[in-house]
Amino acid sequence: MVRNAKTLLLVSMLGIFLGAGAQAAGNKQKLKSAVGVQESAEKAAIASQKKIDSVADKTEQMLTEYKLTMRQYDALKGYNDQVARIVKSQNEELATIDQQLLEIDTTNQGVIPLMERMVDTLEKFVALDVPFLPDERSKRIAELKSLLDRADVTVSEKYRRIMEAYQVEMEYGRTIEAYTADITTNGNKRSVDFLRIGRMTLMYQTLDKKETAVWDNKKRTWQVLGEEYRKPTMLGLRIARKQAPPDLIKLPVQAPEKAQ
């Protein structure tokens, strides 16, 4: 009976151990499952965080691009506004230029005939004046006439050249000059020395000093002078050429005509 009791005890103990082992195995399986769930959750969380980070990065990138686009837009808008102001200013300037051109065209209608009359007046003046430097002065007038017919020369330049010619003629009245040129008298062409004193006196002396004459503008002819004017004329020529200092000399002077 004691033996049977021991057997029962062993069986009971074995059952306990087997039950405990089975329970431990079950707990282990549950723990393993729990760990697996935890790991899956962590992986899901990591994946979610990565997605969040990716979305955040893209959002930040889009925000940066948006800010850059807005700055570019502001700069472009400012540039366009400036261009618009420039275009407006240019249009206003073009309108002003058009108006000025219209006024110039109107002015030219009066200025061009005036300049033509000025050249004609100058030509008549030279023709009636003391006949010094005839070729040079006639050439200047011919150039002015040709200039007036040129379309490639501005009105202002034409006017400037005419006034320049008038100024040259005015200067002749305040200067003395000596030059050598040909002259034809009584059908005889000779080289002589001319002496001009303003517009009051125009004389010539032959190169051999034997003949001296003065221009009579009233009679429009040369008048041969006496021997007493030979040396004064020689001195006058030297003074005009700056070969002698200024000095008083006796020369014939034409009396100015009274105004009619």
Short mmCIF file of N, CA and C in Angstrom, two decimals, residues 40-118:
data_model
loop_
_atom_site.label_atom_id
_atom_site.label_comp_id
_atom_site.label_asym_id
_atom_site.label_seq_id
_atom_site.Cartn_x
_atom_site.Cartn_y
_atom_site.Cartn_z
N SER A 40 6.44 44.38 -35.24
CA SER A 40 5.66 44.83 -36.40
C SER A 40 5.16 46.26 -36.20
N ALA A 41 4.74 46.51 -34.94
CA ALA A 41 4.25 47.86 -34.64
C ALA A 41 5.37 48.88 -34.78
N GLU A 42 6.56 48.49 -34.28
CA GLU A 42 7.71 49.41 -34.39
C GLU A 42 8.08 49.65 -35.85
N LYS A 43 8.07 48.56 -36.62
CA LYS A 43 8.38 48.71 -38.05
C LYS A 43 7.36 49.61 -38.74
N ALA A 44 6.10 49.42 -38.39
CA ALA A 44 5.05 50.25 -38.97
C ALA A 44 5.22 51.71 -38.57
N ALA A 45 5.60 51.89 -37.27
CA ALA A 45 5.82 53.25 -36.79
C ALA A 45 6.99 53.90 -37.52
N ILE A 46 8.06 53.10 -37.71
CA ILE A 46 9.24 53.63 -38.43
C ILE A 46 8.86 54.00 -39.87
N ALA A 47 8.11 53.11 -40.51
CA ALA A 47 7.69 53.38 -41.88
C ALA A 47 6.82 54.63 -41.95
N SER A 48 5.91 54.73 -40.95
CA SER A 48 5.04 55.91 -40.91
C SER A 48 5.86 57.18 -40.71
N GLN A 49 6.86 57.07 -39.81
CA GLN A 49 7.71 58.24 -39.55
C GLN A 49 8.49 58.65 -40.80
N LYS A 50 8.95 57.61 -41.53
CA LYS A 50 9.67 57.90 -42.78
C LYS A 50 8.75 58.62 -43.77
N LYS A 51 7.50 58.13 -43.84
CA LYS A 51 6.55 58.80 -44.74
C LYS A 51 6.31 60.23 -44.30
N ILE A 52 6.17 60.40 -42.96
CA ILE A 52 5.95 61.75 -42.42
C ILE A 52 7.14 62.65 -42.75
N ASP A 53 8.36 62.08 -42.51
CA ASP A 53 9.57 62.86 -42.80
C ASP A 53 9.65 63.21 -44.28
N SER A 54 9.29 62.24 -45.13
CA SER A 54 9.33 62.48 -46.58
C SER A 54 8.35 63.57 -46.97
N VAL A 55 7.13 63.47 -46.41
CA VAL A 55 6.12 64.49 -46.70
C VAL A 55 6.58 65.85 -46.19
N ALA A 56 7.19 65.85 -45.00
CA ALA A 56 7.68 67.11 -44.43
C ALA A 56 8.77 67.71 -45.31
N ASP A 57 9.69 66.84 -45.78
CA ASP A 57 10.76 67.32 -46.66
C ASP A 57 10.19 67.90 -47.95
N LYS A 58 9.23 67.16 -48.53
CA LYS A 58 8.62 67.65 -49.76
C LYS A 58 7.88 68.96 -49.52
N THR A 59 7.20 69.03 -48.35
CA THR A 59 6.49 70.26 -48.02
C THR A 59 7.45 71.43 -47.88
N GLU A 60 8.58 71.18 -47.19
CA GLU A 60 9.60 72.22 -47.02
C GLU A 60 10.18 72.65 -48.36
N GLN A 61 10.42 71.65 -49.22
CA GLN A 61 10.95 71.95 -50.55
C GLN A 61 9.96 72.77 -51.37
N MET A 62 8.68 72.36 -51.28
CA MET A 62 7.65 73.10 -52.01
C MET A 62 7.53 74.52 -51.47
N LEU A 63 7.65 74.67 -50.14
CA LEU A 63 7.57 76.00 -49.54
C LEU A 63 8.73 76.87 -50.00
N THR A 64 9.93 76.26 -50.05
CA THR A 64 11.11 76.99 -50.52
C THR A 64 10.95 77.42 -51.97
N GLU A 65 10.46 76.47 -52.79
CA GLU A 65 10.24 76.79 -54.20
C GLU A 65 9.17 77.87 -54.37
N TYR A 66 8.15 77.82 -53.51
CA TYR A 66 7.09 78.82 -53.56
C TYR A 66 7.64 80.21 -53.23
N LYS A 67 8.47 80.26 -52.16
CA LYS A 67 9.06 81.54 -51.78
C LYS A 67 9.96 82.07 -52.89
N LEU A 68 10.75 81.17 -53.51
CA LEU A 68 11.63 81.58 -54.61
C LEU A 68 10.81 82.09 -55.79
N THR A 69 9.71 81.36 -56.08
CA THR A 69 8.84 81.78 -57.18
C THR A 69 8.23 83.14 -56.91
N MET A 70 7.84 83.38 -55.66
CA MET A 70 7.26 84.67 -55.31
C MET A 70 8.28 85.79 -55.44
N ARG A 71 9.54 85.51 -55.05
CA ARG A 71 10.59 86.53 -55.20
C ARG A 71 10.83 86.82 -56.69
N GLN A 72 10.85 85.74 -57.48
CA GLN A 72 11.03 85.93 -58.92
C GLN A 72 9.86 86.70 -59.52
N TYR A 73 8.67 86.41 -59.02
CA TYR A 73 7.49 87.12 -59.50
C TYR A 73 7.57 88.60 -59.16
N ASP A 74 7.97 88.89 -57.91
CA ASP A 74 8.09 90.29 -57.50
C ASP A 74 9.14 91.01 -58.34
N ALA A 75 10.28 90.32 -58.58
CA ALA A 75 11.34 90.94 -59.39
C ALA A 75 10.86 91.17 -60.82
N LEU A 76 10.17 90.17 -61.38
CA LEU A 76 9.66 90.29 -62.75
C LEU A 76 8.60 91.38 -62.84
N LYS A 77 7.77 91.45 -61.82
CA LYS A 77 6.73 92.49 -61.81
C LYS A 77 7.37 93.88 -61.75
N GLY A 78 8.41 94.00 -60.89
CA GLY A 78 9.10 95.28 -60.82
C GLY A 78 9.75 95.65 -62.14
N TYR A 79 10.35 94.64 -62.80
CA TYR A 79 10.99 94.88 -64.10
C TYR A 79 9.95 95.29 -65.14
N ASN A 80 8.82 94.56 -65.15
CA ASN A 80 7.76 94.88 -66.11
C ASN A 80 7.21 96.29 -65.87
N ASP A 81 7.07 96.66 -64.60
CA ASP A 81 6.59 98.00 -64.29
C ASP A 81 7.58 99.05 -64.79
N GLN A 82 8.88 98.76 -64.60
CA GLN A 82 9.90 99.70 -65.07
C GLN A 82 9.88 99.82 -66.59
N VAL A 83 9.77 98.66 -67.26
CA VAL A 83 9.70 98.68 -68.73
C VAL A 83 8.48 99.47 -69.19
N ALA A 84 7.38 99.28 -68.49
CA ALA A 84 6.16 100.00 -68.86
C ALA A 84 6.36 101.51 -68.73
N ARG A 85 7.07 101.92 -67.65
CA ARG A 85 7.34 103.35 -67.48
C ARG A 85 8.26 103.87 -68.58
N ILE A 86 9.27 103.06 -68.94
CA ILE A 86 10.19 103.46 -70.00
C ILE A 86 9.45 103.61 -71.32
N VAL A 87 8.61 102.62 -71.63
CA VAL A 87 7.85 102.66 -72.88
C VAL A 87 6.94 103.90 -72.90
N LYS A 88 6.32 104.17 -71.77
CA LYS A 88 5.46 105.35 -71.70
C LYS A 88 6.25 106.62 -71.93
N SER A 89 7.44 106.69 -71.28
CA SER A 89 8.29 107.87 -71.45
C SER A 89 8.75 108.02 -72.89
N GLN A 90 9.11 106.90 -73.52
CA GLN A 90 9.56 106.95 -74.91
C GLN A 90 8.43 107.37 -75.84
N ASN A 91 7.24 106.87 -75.56
CA ASN A 91 6.09 107.28 -76.38
C ASN A 91 5.82 108.78 -76.26
N GLU A 92 5.96 109.29 -75.03
CA GLU A 92 5.78 110.72 -74.83
C GLU A 92 6.86 111.51 -75.56
N GLU A 93 8.10 110.98 -75.50
CA GLU A 93 9.21 111.66 -76.18
C GLU A 93 9.01 111.64 -77.70
N LEU A 94 8.54 110.50 -78.22
CA LEU A 94 8.28 110.41 -79.65
C LEU A 94 7.19 111.40 -80.08
N ALA A 95 6.19 111.53 -79.22
CA ALA A 95 5.13 112.49 -79.53
C ALA A 95 5.69 113.92 -79.56
N THR A 96 6.60 114.20 -78.62
CA THR A 96 7.23 115.53 -78.59
C THR A 96 8.08 115.75 -79.83
N ILE A 97 8.84 114.71 -80.22
CA ILE A 97 9.68 114.81 -81.41
C ILE A 97 8.83 115.03 -82.66
N ASP A 98 7.72 114.29 -82.74
CA ASP A 98 6.82 114.46 -83.88
C ASP A 98 6.32 115.90 -83.96
N GLN A 99 5.99 116.45 -82.79
CA GLN A 99 5.51 117.83 -82.76
C GLN A 99 6.61 118.80 -83.19
N GLN A 100 7.84 118.52 -82.70
CA GLN A 100 8.96 119.38 -83.07
C GLN A 100 9.25 119.30 -84.57
N LEU A 101 9.17 118.08 -85.12
CA LEU A 101 9.38 117.92 -86.56
C LEU A 101 8.33 118.69 -87.36
N LEU A 102 7.11 118.64 -86.85
CA LEU A 102 6.04 119.38 -87.52
C LEU A 102 6.33 120.87 -87.48
N GLU A 103 6.79 121.34 -86.32
CA GLU A 103 7.13 122.76 -86.19
C GLU A 103 8.31 123.13 -87.07
N ILE A 104 9.30 122.19 -87.16
CA ILE A 104 10.47 122.45 -88.01
C ILE A 104 10.05 122.57 -89.47
N ASP A 105 9.16 121.65 -89.89
CA ASP A 105 8.68 121.71 -91.27
C ASP A 105 8.01 123.06 -91.55
N THR A 106 7.23 123.51 -90.56
CA THR A 106 6.57 124.80 -90.73
C THR A 106 7.59 125.93 -90.77
N THR A 107 8.60 125.84 -89.89
CA THR A 107 9.64 126.86 -89.84
C THR A 107 10.46 126.87 -91.12
N ASN A 108 10.76 125.66 -91.64
CA ASN A 108 11.57 125.57 -92.85
C ASN A 108 10.92 126.29 -94.02
N GLN A 109 9.61 126.31 -94.03
CA GLN A 109 8.90 126.97 -95.13
C GLN A 109 9.25 128.45 -95.20
N GLY A 110 9.61 129.03 -94.04
CA GLY A 110 10.01 130.43 -94.03
C GLY A 110 11.51 130.62 -94.02
N VAL A 111 12.25 129.67 -93.40
CA VAL A 111 13.70 129.81 -93.26
C VAL A 111 14.42 129.61 -94.59
N ILE A 112 14.02 128.60 -95.35
CA ILE A 112 14.73 128.29 -96.60
C ILE A 112 14.67 129.45 -97.59
N PRO A 113 13.51 130.05 -97.84
CA PRO A 113 13.50 131.23 -98.72
C PRO A 113 14.35 132.37 -98.17
N LEU A 114 14.35 132.52 -96.84
CA LEU A 114 15.17 133.57 -96.23
C LEU A 114 16.65 133.33 -96.52
N MET A 115 17.10 132.09 -96.39
CA MET A 115 18.51 131.78 -96.65
C MET A 115 18.86 132.01 -98.11
N GLU A 116 17.94 131.68 -99.00
CA GLU A 116 18.19 131.93 -100.42
C GLU A 116 18.35 133.42 -100.69
N ARG A 117 17.53 134.24 -100.03
CA ARG A 117 17.66 135.70 -100.20
C ARG A 117 18.97 136.20 -99.62
N MET A 118 19.40 135.59 -98.52
CA MET A 118 20.67 136.01 -97.91
C MET A 118 21.84 135.73 -98.85
#
